[in-house]
Protein backbone atom coordinates (compact mmCIF):
# COMPACT_ATOMS: atom_id res chain seq x y z
CA UNK A 1 0.00 0.00 0.00
CA UNK A 2 1.28 3.49 -0.83
CA UNK A 3 2.25 5.72 2.08
CA UNK A 4 -0.07 8.66 2.78
CA UNK A 5 0.87 11.93 1.17
CA UNK A 6 1.80 14.77 3.52
CA UNK A 7 1.40 18.19 1.95
CA UNK A 8 3.41 20.71 4.01
CA UNK A 9 1.76 23.58 2.18
CA UNK A 10 -1.72 22.29 2.80
CA UNK A 11 -3.63 25.04 4.55
CA UNK A 12 -5.67 23.89 7.54
CA UNK A 13 -9.36 24.05 6.88
CA UNK A 14 -11.45 25.86 9.42
CA UNK A 15 -15.06 25.37 10.29
CA UNK A 16 -17.36 26.53 13.06
CA UNK A 17 -19.47 23.69 14.40
CA UNK A 18 -22.36 24.43 16.72
CA UNK A 19 -23.07 21.69 19.27
CA UNK A 20 -25.63 21.63 22.04
CA UNK A 21 -24.11 21.09 25.49
CA UNK A 22 -21.30 18.77 24.41
CA UNK A 23 -17.67 19.35 23.45
CA UNK A 24 -15.76 16.35 22.20
CA UNK A 25 -12.13 15.72 22.96
CA UNK A 26 -10.82 14.40 19.65
CA UNK A 27 -7.66 12.85 21.13
CA UNK A 28 -9.39 10.52 23.58
CA UNK A 29 -12.55 8.50 23.92
CA UNK A 30 -14.13 10.88 26.43
CA UNK A 31 -17.12 13.17 26.01
CA UNK A 32 -17.07 16.43 27.94
CA UNK A 33 -20.29 18.08 29.06
CA UNK A 34 -20.45 21.85 28.78
CA UNK A 35 -23.25 22.78 31.17
CA UNK A 36 -22.09 26.37 31.63
CA UNK A 37 -23.48 27.42 28.27
CA UNK A 38 -27.21 26.74 28.19
CA UNK A 39 -27.72 27.85 24.59
CA UNK A 40 -24.98 26.19 22.60
CA UNK A 41 -21.23 26.16 22.34
CA UNK A 42 -19.32 27.15 19.23
CA UNK A 43 -16.19 25.10 18.82
CA UNK A 44 -13.48 26.47 16.57
CA UNK A 45 -12.24 23.38 14.79
CA UNK A 46 -9.17 24.63 12.92
CA UNK A 47 -6.97 22.18 14.85
CA UNK A 48 -9.33 19.31 14.13
CA UNK A 49 -8.23 19.01 10.53
CA UNK A 50 -5.09 17.09 9.71
CA UNK A 51 -2.39 18.22 7.33
CA UNK A 52 -2.47 14.77 5.77
CA UNK A 53 -4.12 15.21 2.40
CA UNK A 54 -5.60 12.42 0.29
CA UNK A 55 -4.20 12.24 -3.25
CA UNK A 56 -6.62 13.07 -6.09
CA UNK A 57 -6.72 9.43 -7.26
CA UNK A 58 -7.76 8.05 -3.84
CA UNK A 59 -10.97 6.04 -3.81
CA UNK A 60 -13.12 3.82 -1.61
CA UNK A 61 -13.38 0.14 -2.48
CA UNK A 62 -16.23 -1.83 -0.90
CA UNK A 63 -15.37 -5.27 0.44
CA UNK A 64 -18.16 -7.58 -0.67
CA UNK A 65 -18.88 -11.16 0.32
CA UNK A 66 -19.30 -13.36 -2.75
CA UNK A 67 -21.18 -15.93 -0.63
CA UNK A 68 -24.17 -13.58 -0.52
CA UNK A 69 -24.55 -13.88 -4.29
CA UNK A 70 -24.41 -17.69 -4.39
CA UNK A 71 -27.00 -20.25 -3.32
CA UNK A 72 -29.19 -19.08 -0.45
CA UNK A 73 -28.36 -20.37 3.03
CA UNK A 74 -31.12 -21.23 5.49
CA UNK A 75 -31.78 -21.55 9.22
CA UNK A 76 -34.66 -23.44 10.84
CA UNK A 77 -37.47 -21.31 12.26
CA UNK A 78 -40.85 -22.36 13.60
CA UNK A 79 -44.45 -21.57 12.74
CA UNK A 80 -47.79 -22.37 14.35
CA UNK A 81 -50.95 -23.52 12.59
CA UNK A 82 -53.79 -21.70 14.31
CA UNK A 83 -57.50 -20.90 13.76
CA UNK A 84 -57.94 -17.85 11.57
CA UNK A 85 -59.69 -15.99 14.40
CA UNK A 86 -56.59 -16.40 16.59
CA UNK A 87 -54.07 -15.10 14.03
CA UNK A 88 -53.69 -11.60 15.46
CA UNK A 89 -53.51 -12.98 19.01
CA UNK A 90 -50.61 -15.27 18.08
CA UNK A 91 -48.80 -12.49 16.19
CA UNK A 92 -48.95 -10.29 19.31
CA UNK A 93 -47.86 -13.17 21.56
CA UNK A 94 -44.64 -13.69 19.61
CA UNK A 95 -42.76 -10.47 18.92
CA UNK A 96 -40.01 -11.34 16.48
CA UNK A 97 -37.51 -9.28 14.51
CA UNK A 98 -39.08 -7.66 11.47
CA UNK A 99 -37.52 -8.96 8.29
CA UNK A 100 -39.08 -7.09 5.40
CA UNK A 101 -38.50 -9.88 2.89
CA UNK A 102 -40.28 -12.60 4.92
CA UNK A 103 -44.06 -12.70 5.26
CA UNK A 104 -45.37 -13.33 8.75
CA UNK A 105 -48.54 -15.26 7.84
CA UNK A 106 -49.61 -17.69 5.16
CA UNK A 107 -53.03 -19.20 4.60
CA UNK A 108 -53.47 -22.95 5.14
CA UNK A 109 -57.17 -23.38 4.38
CA UNK A 110 -60.48 -21.61 4.99
CA UNK A 111 -60.28 -22.00 8.77
CA UNK A 112 -56.53 -22.06 9.53
CA UNK A 113 -53.52 -19.77 9.09
CA UNK A 114 -49.86 -20.48 9.64
CA UNK A 115 -47.98 -17.83 11.63
CA UNK A 116 -44.21 -17.47 11.82
CA UNK A 117 -43.37 -17.30 15.56
CA UNK A 118 -39.58 -17.66 15.79
CA UNK A 119 -36.41 -17.73 13.70
CA UNK A 120 -34.91 -20.22 16.14
CA UNK A 121 -36.02 -23.85 16.27
CA UNK A 122 -34.79 -24.06 19.88
CA UNK A 123 -37.82 -21.98 20.90
CA UNK A 124 -40.19 -24.79 19.95
CA UNK A 125 -40.98 -26.10 23.45
CA UNK A 126 -41.41 -22.68 25.01
CA UNK A 127 -43.67 -21.67 22.12
CA UNK A 128 -45.87 -24.70 22.69
CA UNK A 129 -46.23 -23.75 26.34
CA UNK A 130 -47.22 -20.17 25.50
CA UNK A 131 -49.93 -21.39 23.13
CA UNK A 132 -51.29 -23.84 25.70
CA UNK A 133 -51.51 -21.04 28.27
CA UNK A 134 -53.75 -19.14 25.82
CA UNK A 135 -55.89 -22.24 25.19
CA UNK A 136 -54.65 -22.50 21.61
CA UNK A 137 -53.82 -25.98 20.35
CA UNK A 138 -49.99 -26.09 19.91
CA UNK A 139 -49.64 -27.33 16.34
CA UNK A 140 -46.07 -26.25 15.55
CA UNK A 141 -43.68 -27.04 12.70
CA UNK A 142 -40.12 -26.13 11.71
CA UNK A 143 -39.38 -24.45 8.39
CA UNK A 144 -36.16 -23.39 6.58
CA UNK A 145 -35.90 -19.59 6.48
CA UNK A 146 -33.36 -17.51 4.49
CA UNK A 147 -30.39 -16.07 6.37
CA UNK A 148 -30.50 -12.82 4.40
CA UNK A 149 -32.70 -10.84 2.06
CA UNK A 150 -32.32 -12.34 -1.44
CA UNK A 151 -29.98 -10.50 -3.79
CA UNK A 152 -31.25 -12.23 -6.94
CA UNK A 153 -34.52 -13.60 -8.27
CA UNK A 154 -32.98 -17.05 -8.19
CA UNK A 155 -32.33 -16.75 -4.47
CA UNK A 156 -35.86 -15.46 -3.93
CA UNK A 157 -37.36 -18.46 -5.71
CA UNK A 158 -35.21 -20.77 -3.58
CA UNK A 159 -36.81 -19.17 -0.53
CA UNK A 160 -40.35 -19.43 -1.92
CA UNK A 161 -40.04 -23.22 -1.92
CA UNK A 162 -40.31 -23.11 1.89
CA UNK A 163 -42.13 -19.95 2.96
CA UNK A 164 -43.81 -16.97 1.25
CA UNK A 165 -41.57 -13.99 0.55
CA UNK A 166 -42.43 -10.39 -0.11
CA UNK A 167 -41.57 -9.19 -3.60
CA UNK A 168 -38.24 -7.71 -2.51
CA UNK A 169 -34.76 -8.26 -3.91
CA UNK A 170 -31.91 -6.43 -2.17
CA UNK A 171 -29.54 -4.33 -4.27
CA UNK A 172 -26.31 -6.37 -4.48
CA UNK A 173 -24.20 -3.23 -4.24
CA UNK A 174 -25.52 0.10 -3.06
CA UNK A 175 -23.85 3.25 -4.39
CA UNK A 176 -20.47 4.07 -2.86
CA UNK A 177 -20.05 7.62 -1.58
CA UNK A 178 -17.27 9.70 -3.16
CA UNK A 179 -14.19 9.42 -0.96
CA UNK A 180 -13.98 13.17 -0.51
CA UNK A 181 -17.32 13.08 1.36
CA UNK A 182 -15.28 11.35 4.07
CA UNK A 183 -11.85 12.91 3.50
CA UNK A 184 -11.71 14.98 6.70
CA UNK A 185 -12.13 11.89 8.88
CA UNK A 186 -9.93 9.63 6.76
CA UNK A 187 -7.12 12.19 6.77
CA UNK A 188 -7.41 12.48 10.55
CA UNK A 189 -7.15 8.72 11.21
CA UNK A 190 -4.17 8.51 8.84
CA UNK A 191 -2.40 11.34 10.61
CA UNK A 192 -3.09 10.08 14.13
CA UNK A 193 -3.31 6.30 13.55
CA UNK A 194 -6.66 6.58 15.32
CA UNK A 195 -10.27 5.40 15.44
CA UNK A 196 -13.18 7.80 15.00
CA UNK A 197 -16.88 7.07 15.50
CA UNK A 198 -19.39 9.58 14.19
CA UNK A 199 -23.06 9.96 13.45
CA UNK A 200 -23.90 9.23 9.78
CA UNK A 201 -26.26 12.20 9.72
CA UNK A 202 -23.74 14.85 10.72
CA UNK A 203 -20.03 15.57 11.07
CA UNK A 204 -20.23 15.19 14.83
CA UNK A 205 -17.47 13.04 16.27
CA UNK A 206 -18.93 10.91 19.03
CA UNK A 207 -15.79 9.17 20.28
CA UNK A 208 -12.20 8.41 19.31
CA UNK A 209 -9.29 6.22 20.39
CA UNK A 210 -6.00 4.79 19.11
CA UNK A 211 -6.07 2.39 16.17
CA UNK A 212 -4.08 -0.57 17.48
CA UNK A 213 -5.37 -3.74 15.81
CA UNK A 214 -2.12 -4.25 13.91
CA UNK A 215 -0.67 -6.12 16.91
CA UNK A 216 -3.13 -8.16 18.96
CA UNK A 217 -0.66 -10.49 20.68
CA UNK A 218 -1.48 -10.40 24.39
CA UNK A 219 -3.53 -7.22 23.96
CA UNK A 220 -7.08 -7.39 25.29
CA UNK A 221 -7.72 -3.63 25.34
CA UNK A 222 -8.49 -2.54 21.78
CA UNK A 223 -9.10 1.01 20.57
CA UNK A 224 -12.21 0.18 18.56
CA UNK A 225 -13.85 -1.51 21.54
CA UNK A 226 -12.94 1.45 23.76
CA UNK A 227 -14.41 3.87 21.21
CA UNK A 228 -17.60 1.79 20.88
CA UNK A 229 -18.00 1.79 24.66
CA UNK A 230 -17.61 5.57 24.77
CA UNK A 231 -20.07 6.02 21.90
CA UNK A 232 -22.61 3.84 23.71
CA UNK A 233 -22.32 5.99 26.84
CA UNK A 234 -22.85 9.09 24.72
CA UNK A 235 -26.00 7.63 23.13
CA UNK A 236 -27.30 6.57 26.54
CA UNK A 237 -26.76 10.14 27.81
CA UNK A 238 -29.12 11.35 25.06
CA UNK A 239 -31.75 8.90 26.32
CA UNK A 240 -31.79 6.96 23.07
CA UNK A 241 -33.98 3.90 23.43
CA UNK A 242 -32.38 1.77 20.71
CA UNK A 243 -31.58 -1.74 21.87
CA UNK A 244 -28.12 -1.17 20.40
CA UNK A 245 -26.71 2.26 21.19
CA UNK A 246 -24.31 2.45 18.23
CA UNK A 247 -26.93 1.61 15.61
CA UNK A 248 -26.01 3.04 12.21
CA UNK A 249 -22.83 4.84 13.32
CA UNK A 250 -19.85 5.29 10.98
CA UNK A 251 -16.46 3.95 12.14
CA UNK A 252 -13.18 5.25 10.66
CA UNK A 253 -9.87 3.64 11.61
CA UNK A 254 -6.33 3.43 10.29
CA UNK A 255 -5.78 -0.31 10.71
CA UNK A 256 -8.26 -2.93 9.58
CA UNK A 257 -10.15 -4.17 12.66
CA UNK A 258 -9.10 -7.52 14.10
CA UNK A 259 -11.60 -10.37 14.38
CA UNK A 260 -12.61 -9.38 17.91
CA UNK A 261 -13.18 -5.73 17.00
CA UNK A 262 -15.02 -6.66 13.79
CA UNK A 263 -17.39 -8.82 15.85
CA UNK A 264 -17.82 -6.05 18.43
CA UNK A 265 -19.08 -3.82 15.61
CA UNK A 266 -21.62 -6.49 14.65
CA UNK A 267 -22.91 -6.57 18.24
CA UNK A 268 -23.02 -2.77 18.32
CA UNK A 269 -24.96 -2.62 15.03
CA UNK A 270 -22.70 -0.06 13.35
CA UNK A 271 -23.65 0.99 9.84
CA UNK A 272 -20.36 1.46 7.95
CA UNK A 273 -16.64 0.92 8.43
CA UNK A 274 -13.83 2.81 6.64
CA UNK A 275 -10.20 1.79 7.10
CA UNK A 276 -6.85 2.55 5.45
CA UNK A 277 -4.37 -0.25 6.11
CA UNK A 278 -5.16 -3.94 5.72
CA UNK A 279 -4.23 -6.28 8.56
CA UNK A 280 -3.07 -9.62 7.09
CA UNK A 281 -2.20 -11.18 10.46
CA UNK A 282 -5.27 -10.33 12.54
CA UNK A 283 -7.82 -8.72 10.18
CA UNK A 284 -11.47 -9.73 10.35
CA UNK A 285 -12.68 -7.91 7.21
CA UNK A 286 -10.40 -8.72 4.26
CA UNK A 287 -9.66 -12.23 5.56
CA UNK A 288 -11.62 -15.28 4.52
CA UNK A 289 -13.87 -14.78 7.55
CA UNK A 290 -15.29 -11.40 6.39
CA UNK A 291 -17.18 -10.90 9.64
CA UNK A 292 -18.83 -7.68 8.47
CA UNK A 293 -20.87 -9.59 5.87
CA UNK A 294 -21.05 -13.11 7.32
CA UNK A 295 -24.41 -14.58 6.24
CA UNK A 296 -24.86 -16.49 9.50
CA UNK A 297 -24.76 -13.37 11.69
CA UNK A 298 -27.93 -11.42 12.46
CA UNK A 299 -26.39 -8.06 11.55
CA UNK A 300 -24.06 -6.95 8.77
CA UNK A 301 -22.40 -3.64 8.00
CA UNK A 302 -20.73 -2.22 4.90
CA UNK A 303 -16.93 -2.07 4.88
CA UNK A 304 -14.65 0.08 2.69
CA UNK A 305 -10.88 0.22 2.31
CA UNK A 306 -9.16 3.43 1.19
CA UNK A 307 -7.19 2.86 -2.00
CA UNK A 308 -4.37 5.36 -2.64
Coordinates of C-alpha atoms in Angstrom, one line a residue:
X1 CA 0.0 0.0 0.0
X2 CA 1.3 3.5 -0.8
X3 CA 2.3 5.7 2.1
X4 CA -0.1 8.7 2.8
X5 CA 0.9 11.9 1.2
X6 CA 1.8 14.8 3.5
X7 CA 1.4 18.2 2.0
X8 CA 3.4 20.7 4.0
X9 CA 1.8 23.6 2.2
X10 CA -1.7 22.3 2.8
X11 CA -3.6 25.0 4.5
X12 CA -5.7 23.9 7.5
X13 CA -9.4 24.0 6.9
X14 CA -11.5 25.9 9.4
X15 CA -15.1 25.4 10.3
X16 CA -17.4 26.5 13.1
X17 CA -19.5 23.7 14.4
X18 CA -22.4 24.4 16.7
X19 CA -23.1 21.7 19.3
X20 CA -25.6 21.6 22.0
X21 CA -24.1 21.1 25.5
X22 CA -21.3 18.8 24.4
X23 CA -17.7 19.3 23.5
X24 CA -15.8 16.4 22.2
X25 CA -12.1 15.7 23.0
X26 CA -10.8 14.4 19.6
X27 CA -7.7 12.9 21.1
X28 CA -9.4 10.5 23.6
X29 CA -12.5 8.5 23.9
X30 CA -14.1 10.9 26.4
X31 CA -17.1 13.2 26.0
X32 CA -17.1 16.4 27.9
X33 CA -20.3 18.1 29.1
X34 CA -20.5 21.9 28.8
X35 CA -23.3 22.8 31.2
X36 CA -22.1 26.4 31.6
X37 CA -23.5 27.4 28.3
X38 CA -27.2 26.7 28.2
X39 CA -27.7 27.9 24.6
X40 CA -25.0 26.2 22.6
X41 CA -21.2 26.2 22.3
X42 CA -19.3 27.2 19.2
X43 CA -16.2 25.1 18.8
X44 CA -13.5 26.5 16.6
X45 CA -12.2 23.4 14.8
X46 CA -9.2 24.6 12.9
X47 CA -7.0 22.2 14.8
X48 CA -9.3 19.3 14.1
X49 CA -8.2 19.0 10.5
X50 CA -5.1 17.1 9.7
X51 CA -2.4 18.2 7.3
X52 CA -2.5 14.8 5.8
X53 CA -4.1 15.2 2.4
X54 CA -5.6 12.4 0.3
X55 CA -4.2 12.2 -3.2
X56 CA -6.6 13.1 -6.1
X57 CA -6.7 9.4 -7.3
X58 CA -7.8 8.0 -3.8
X59 CA -11.0 6.0 -3.8
X60 CA -13.1 3.8 -1.6
X61 CA -13.4 0.1 -2.5
X62 CA -16.2 -1.8 -0.9
X63 CA -15.4 -5.3 0.4
X64 CA -18.2 -7.6 -0.7
X65 CA -18.9 -11.2 0.3
X66 CA -19.3 -13.4 -2.7
X67 CA -21.2 -15.9 -0.6
X68 CA -24.2 -13.6 -0.5
X69 CA -24.5 -13.9 -4.3
X70 CA -24.4 -17.7 -4.4
X71 CA -27.0 -20.2 -3.3
X72 CA -29.2 -19.1 -0.4
X73 CA -28.4 -20.4 3.0
X74 CA -31.1 -21.2 5.5
X75 CA -31.8 -21.5 9.2
X76 CA -34.7 -23.4 10.8
X77 CA -37.5 -21.3 12.3
X78 CA -40.8 -22.4 13.6
X79 CA -44.4 -21.6 12.7
X80 CA -47.8 -22.4 14.3
X81 CA -50.9 -23.5 12.6
X82 CA -53.8 -21.7 14.3
X83 CA -57.5 -20.9 13.8
X84 CA -57.9 -17.9 11.6
X85 CA -59.7 -16.0 14.4
X86 CA -56.6 -16.4 16.6
X87 CA -54.1 -15.1 14.0
X88 CA -53.7 -11.6 15.5
X89 CA -53.5 -13.0 19.0
X90 CA -50.6 -15.3 18.1
X91 CA -48.8 -12.5 16.2
X92 CA -49.0 -10.3 19.3
X93 CA -47.9 -13.2 21.6
X94 CA -44.6 -13.7 19.6
X95 CA -42.8 -10.5 18.9
X96 CA -40.0 -11.3 16.5
X97 CA -37.5 -9.3 14.5
X98 CA -39.1 -7.7 11.5
X99 CA -37.5 -9.0 8.3
X100 CA -39.1 -7.1 5.4
X101 CA -38.5 -9.9 2.9
X102 CA -40.3 -12.6 4.9
X103 CA -44.1 -12.7 5.3
X104 CA -45.4 -13.3 8.7
X105 CA -48.5 -15.3 7.8
X106 CA -49.6 -17.7 5.2
X107 CA -53.0 -19.2 4.6
X108 CA -53.5 -22.9 5.1
X109 CA -57.2 -23.4 4.4
X110 CA -60.5 -21.6 5.0
X111 CA -60.3 -22.0 8.8
X112 CA -56.5 -22.1 9.5
X113 CA -53.5 -19.8 9.1
X114 CA -49.9 -20.5 9.6
X115 CA -48.0 -17.8 11.6
X116 CA -44.2 -17.5 11.8
X117 CA -43.4 -17.3 15.6
X118 CA -39.6 -17.7 15.8
X119 CA -36.4 -17.7 13.7
X120 CA -34.9 -20.2 16.1
X121 CA -36.0 -23.8 16.3
X122 CA -34.8 -24.1 19.9
X123 CA -37.8 -22.0 20.9
X124 CA -40.2 -24.8 20.0
X125 CA -41.0 -26.1 23.4
X126 CA -41.4 -22.7 25.0
X127 CA -43.7 -21.7 22.1
X128 CA -45.9 -24.7 22.7
X129 CA -46.2 -23.8 26.3
X130 CA -47.2 -20.2 25.5
X131 CA -49.9 -21.4 23.1
X132 CA -51.3 -23.8 25.7
X133 CA -51.5 -21.0 28.3
X134 CA -53.7 -19.1 25.8
X135 CA -55.9 -22.2 25.2
X136 CA -54.6 -22.5 21.6
X137 CA -53.8 -26.0 20.3
X138 CA -50.0 -26.1 19.9
X139 CA -49.6 -27.3 16.3
X140 CA -46.1 -26.3 15.5
X141 CA -43.7 -27.0 12.7
X142 CA -40.1 -26.1 11.7
X143 CA -39.4 -24.4 8.4
X144 CA -36.2 -23.4 6.6
X145 CA -35.9 -19.6 6.5
X146 CA -33.4 -17.5 4.5
X147 CA -30.4 -16.1 6.4
X148 CA -30.5 -12.8 4.4
X149 CA -32.7 -10.8 2.1
X150 CA -32.3 -12.3 -1.4
X151 CA -30.0 -10.5 -3.8
X152 CA -31.2 -12.2 -6.9
X153 CA -34.5 -13.6 -8.3
X154 CA -33.0 -17.1 -8.2
X155 CA -32.3 -16.8 -4.5
X156 CA -35.9 -15.5 -3.9
X157 CA -37.4 -18.5 -5.7
X158 CA -35.2 -20.8 -3.6
X159 CA -36.8 -19.2 -0.5
X160 CA -40.4 -19.4 -1.9
X161 CA -40.0 -23.2 -1.9
X162 CA -40.3 -23.1 1.9
X163 CA -42.1 -19.9 3.0
X164 CA -43.8 -17.0 1.3
X165 CA -41.6 -14.0 0.6
X166 CA -42.4 -10.4 -0.1
X167 CA -41.6 -9.2 -3.6
X168 CA -38.2 -7.7 -2.5
X169 CA -34.8 -8.3 -3.9
X170 CA -31.9 -6.4 -2.2
X171 CA -29.5 -4.3 -4.3
X172 CA -26.3 -6.4 -4.5
X173 CA -24.2 -3.2 -4.2
X174 CA -25.5 0.1 -3.1
X175 CA -23.8 3.2 -4.4
X176 CA -20.5 4.1 -2.9
X177 CA -20.0 7.6 -1.6
X178 CA -17.3 9.7 -3.2
X179 CA -14.2 9.4 -1.0
X180 CA -14.0 13.2 -0.5
X181 CA -17.3 13.1 1.4
X182 CA -15.3 11.3 4.1
X183 CA -11.8 12.9 3.5
X184 CA -11.7 15.0 6.7
X185 CA -12.1 11.9 8.9
X186 CA -9.9 9.6 6.8
X187 CA -7.1 12.2 6.8
X188 CA -7.4 12.5 10.5
X189 CA -7.1 8.7 11.2
X190 CA -4.2 8.5 8.8
X191 CA -2.4 11.3 10.6
X192 CA -3.1 10.1 14.1
X193 CA -3.3 6.3 13.6
X194 CA -6.7 6.6 15.3
X195 CA -10.3 5.4 15.4
X196 CA -13.2 7.8 15.0
X197 CA -16.9 7.1 15.5
X198 CA -19.4 9.6 14.2
X199 CA -23.1 10.0 13.5
X200 CA -23.9 9.2 9.8
X201 CA -26.3 12.2 9.7
X202 CA -23.7 14.9 10.7
X203 CA -20.0 15.6 11.1
X204 CA -20.2 15.2 14.8
X205 CA -17.5 13.0 16.3
X206 CA -18.9 10.9 19.0
X207 CA -15.8 9.2 20.3
X208 CA -12.2 8.4 19.3
X209 CA -9.3 6.2 20.4
X210 CA -6.0 4.8 19.1
X211 CA -6.1 2.4 16.2
X212 CA -4.1 -0.6 17.5
X213 CA -5.4 -3.7 15.8
X214 CA -2.1 -4.2 13.9
X215 CA -0.7 -6.1 16.9
X216 CA -3.1 -8.2 19.0
X217 CA -0.7 -10.5 20.7
X218 CA -1.5 -10.4 24.4
X219 CA -3.5 -7.2 24.0
X220 CA -7.1 -7.4 25.3
X221 CA -7.7 -3.6 25.3
X222 CA -8.5 -2.5 21.8
X223 CA -9.1 1.0 20.6
X224 CA -12.2 0.2 18.6
X225 CA -13.8 -1.5 21.5
X226 CA -12.9 1.5 23.8
X227 CA -14.4 3.9 21.2
X228 CA -17.6 1.8 20.9
X229 CA -18.0 1.8 24.7
X230 CA -17.6 5.6 24.8
X231 CA -20.1 6.0 21.9
X232 CA -22.6 3.8 23.7
X233 CA -22.3 6.0 26.8
X234 CA -22.9 9.1 24.7
X235 CA -26.0 7.6 23.1
X236 CA -27.3 6.6 26.5
X237 CA -26.8 10.1 27.8
X238 CA -29.1 11.3 25.1
X239 CA -31.8 8.9 26.3
X240 CA -31.8 7.0 23.1
X241 CA -34.0 3.9 23.4
X242 CA -32.4 1.8 20.7
X243 CA -31.6 -1.7 21.9
X244 CA -28.1 -1.2 20.4
X245 CA -26.7 2.3 21.2
X246 CA -24.3 2.4 18.2
X247 CA -26.9 1.6 15.6
X248 CA -26.0 3.0 12.2
X249 CA -22.8 4.8 13.3
X250 CA -19.8 5.3 11.0
X251 CA -16.5 4.0 12.1
X252 CA -13.2 5.3 10.7
X253 CA -9.9 3.6 11.6
X254 CA -6.3 3.4 10.3
X255 CA -5.8 -0.3 10.7
X256 CA -8.3 -2.9 9.6
X257 CA -10.1 -4.2 12.7
X258 CA -9.1 -7.5 14.1
X259 CA -11.6 -10.4 14.4
X260 CA -12.6 -9.4 17.9
X261 CA -13.2 -5.7 17.0
X262 CA -15.0 -6.7 13.8
X263 CA -17.4 -8.8 15.8
X264 CA -17.8 -6.0 18.4
X265 CA -19.1 -3.8 15.6
X266 CA -21.6 -6.5 14.7
X267 CA -22.9 -6.6 18.2
X268 CA -23.0 -2.8 18.3
X269 CA -25.0 -2.6 15.0
X270 CA -22.7 -0.1 13.3
X271 CA -23.6 1.0 9.8
X272 CA -20.4 1.5 8.0
X273 CA -16.6 0.9 8.4
X274 CA -13.8 2.8 6.6
X275 CA -10.2 1.8 7.1
X276 CA -6.9 2.6 5.5
X277 CA -4.4 -0.2 6.1
X278 CA -5.2 -3.9 5.7
X279 CA -4.2 -6.3 8.6
X280 CA -3.1 -9.6 7.1
X281 CA -2.2 -11.2 10.5
X282 CA -5.3 -10.3 12.5
X283 CA -7.8 -8.7 10.2
X284 CA -11.5 -9.7 10.3
X285 CA -12.7 -7.9 7.2
X286 CA -10.4 -8.7 4.3
X287 CA -9.7 -12.2 5.6
X288 CA -11.6 -15.3 4.5
X289 CA -13.9 -14.8 7.6
X290 CA -15.3 -11.4 6.4
X291 CA -17.2 -10.9 9.6
X292 CA -18.8 -7.7 8.5
X293 CA -20.9 -9.6 5.9
X294 CA -21.0 -13.1 7.3
X295 CA -24.4 -14.6 6.2
X296 CA -24.9 -16.5 9.5
X297 CA -24.8 -13.4 11.7
X298 CA -27.9 -11.4 12.5
X299 CA -26.4 -8.1 11.6
X300 CA -24.1 -7.0 8.8
X301 CA -22.4 -3.6 8.0
X302 CA -20.7 -2.2 4.9
X303 CA -16.9 -2.1 4.9
X304 CA -14.7 0.1 2.7
X305 CA -10.9 0.2 2.3
X306 CA -9.2 3.4 1.2
X307 CA -7.2 2.9 -2.0
X308 CA -4.4 5.4 -2.6

